[in-house]
Amino acid sequence: MDTGTRKRRFWALAIVGFFSLISISTYTYNENYIYLSVYLWFGFIYGMCLQYGRFCFASAFRDLFAVGVPRMAVGIMIAIIFFAFVSAFVTATGISTFHPSPVSLHSVIAGLFFGIGMVFAGGCASGSLYKTGEGSGTALLVVLSISLTQSTFVDIGGVFNKLVPHSWRESALSKGLPDAINVGDGWVDQYLAGYVWNQPITTFAKMLGLDNESFVGAYVGNLLVGVVLPALFLLTIVYILFAKKRYEKEIRKLKNISTLGIKDHLSGFWSMILSSKRTAIAGLILGIAAGLHMFVIEGMRIKFGVRNAGEILKRIGFDFGLSVRGTVFDPGYWYVTTQEAQWVGWVFQKMGWNHMDNIFFGYINGIPNPAFNPADWMSLALIGGAAVMALLNNEFKFKMPTKELAIWAMVGGFFMGIGSRLGLGCNVGAFFVRVANGDPAGWLFGIGMIVGAYIGVKFFNWWTERKMAKELEGMNF
Amino acid sequence: MDRFFLVIVLIVGLFVGYLIGYSIPPFIEAGVFTGRQEKGVKVMIDEKVKKYYEKLYEEEE
C-alpha cells in the first residue's frame, strides 16, 4: 500500500472516529442526545450516497441542456422512483414524518429562482454540501452564500414592505400570530402568512379521493399516479429529445436496418436507464436511508414523549433560540437549506440583529446553537460522509476558488437562497422529498427548476462565449 | 470490494443498527406492529414540559 492511500485511509477513519466519539460521549452524558445522533448517522449515509452517485441536480441539468447527456438526470429520476417506493411503505404504515406543502404557483417561481442559481453556482444545495466534503472551496462559498441570503431574506422588511400586496398584509395580520412575531414588518412574513398559508395542501392520494395513509392511497395514489407515471413520462421525453438519435445510430449500425421498431426503441430506452447505474444505486440507498430515518425519528419521539426536538434541547439544557412555540427545525427526514439559514441566523442574533421576530425563525424553526441543532448535525455529518467516500475513491482535494468562480458561487448561492425560502425548501426538501411522498407541490417546484436551469445554462453559455470572444479580440487572433 | 470500505460501512452500520434497535421497542409498546386500532401514534407528552412551553409563550407576549 502506498503512502497516499495510507494517508487517505487514516483521515477517513479519523472522520468516522470523530463522529463515533461525539455520538458515544454525548449519549453517555445524557440519553436525550441519541435523538441528535439519529440525524448525525443518517446525514453521514446521505453524504456517502451523494458523493458515490455524484448526485447533483445542477450537473444533471447542465449535462442535459448544454451537451445533451441525459445520464445523471435519468439517474435522479430513477432515484426518485426508488425513494418513492420506500416513502409509500412508510406512509402506508402510518409512521411518516412528512408534511405536504401548500400547492400553488409560488412553487414554480421558487423553482425558477433555484434552477437559475444552481447552474450559476455549479452545484445545487445538496451537491454543494457533498462537494464541500470533497474539499471544494467554491462549493463551501455556495453553502455560505445560500445560508447568508436565506437568513437575511426571511427578516428583511423596511422598504421591501412596500412590495407586499395589500391583501397579503391584511390576511397575515388576521392570522392572530403572537405579538413576539412582527408579522406586519417583513416581506417573507407577509408572503408566508398572507399568501402561502392560504393555499391548499394535498397529496395525489387525496386528490383521487383516497386516504393518504392507506395502502391504496400510498401505493396507487402517491406512488403510481404521483411518481411513477409522471417520471416515466419525463423519461420518455428525455429519451426522445436527447437519447433517441444516438441509440438509433447504434442499433442501425448493429443490425444493419434502416427503420427501427418499437422493440428497438424499448431496448434503447432501457439502455438509457442502465447507463446511470451509479446514481440509481445511490438513489436506492438514499431512499431506504430516508425511509429508515423517518422510522427511527418517529420511534424516538414516542420513546421520549415529544413531537419536536425543541423539547429535547430543553431537557439537555439548551433553550436558547427555541421558537415562540418551543420548537426548532426537526423535519424527521433529509433536508438541507433551513439548517443552513439557522446557523447564520444564530450568529446574527448573537451580534444583536433580532432574528426571532419573524415567522421563519421565531414562530417555526428557531435558531438554536448550531452545536446542538439536530439538522446541523445532519449537514455536518453529510459533509463528513462525503469526505470519507471522496478519500476512499481518491477524489478528495482542497481546491481554492478562482475570483471568477467565487463570484458565480456567491451569485448562484444568492438565487438558490431566495428560491429555497420562496419554495420552503431546496432541490431536496422542495423537490426530491416532496415528489417522492406524493406532494404535487414538489412537481411544481421541479417544473420551475427545469425551466430555471435551462435559462441558467443558456445565459451561462452566452456569457462564456462573449468572454472568449473578448479574450480572442484582445489577442488580435 | 475494498476491505477498508467495508470496515467503514460496518462501523456506520453498527451505529445505525443500534439506533434502529433503540427505536423499535417504543413502537411495540405503542402497539404499532400489533393490532393497532388507529393509524398514527399516541404520544405521551410530559405535562411539565407542556406547561413550560405554555408559559414561554405567555412570557413572549
Coordinates of C-alpha atoms in Angstrom, one line a residue, chain A residues 2 4-5 8 51 387-397:
Chain A
D2 CA 1.4 3.4 -1.0
G4 CA -1.0 8.3 -0.3
T5 CA -3.6 5.5 0.2
R8 CA -6.3 8.9 2.9
Q51 CA -20.7 11.5 -3.3
A387 CA -15.4 13.4 2.6
V388 CA -14.9 9.7 3.7
M389 CA -16.2 8.5 0.3
A390 CA -14.0 11.0 -1.6
L391 CA -10.9 10.0 0.4
L392 CA -11.6 6.3 -0.3
N393 CA -12.1 6.9 -4.0
N394 CA -9.1 9.2 -4.2
E395 CA -11.4 12.1 -5.2
F396 CA -10.6 14.4 -2.2
K397 CA -8.7 17.6 -3.0

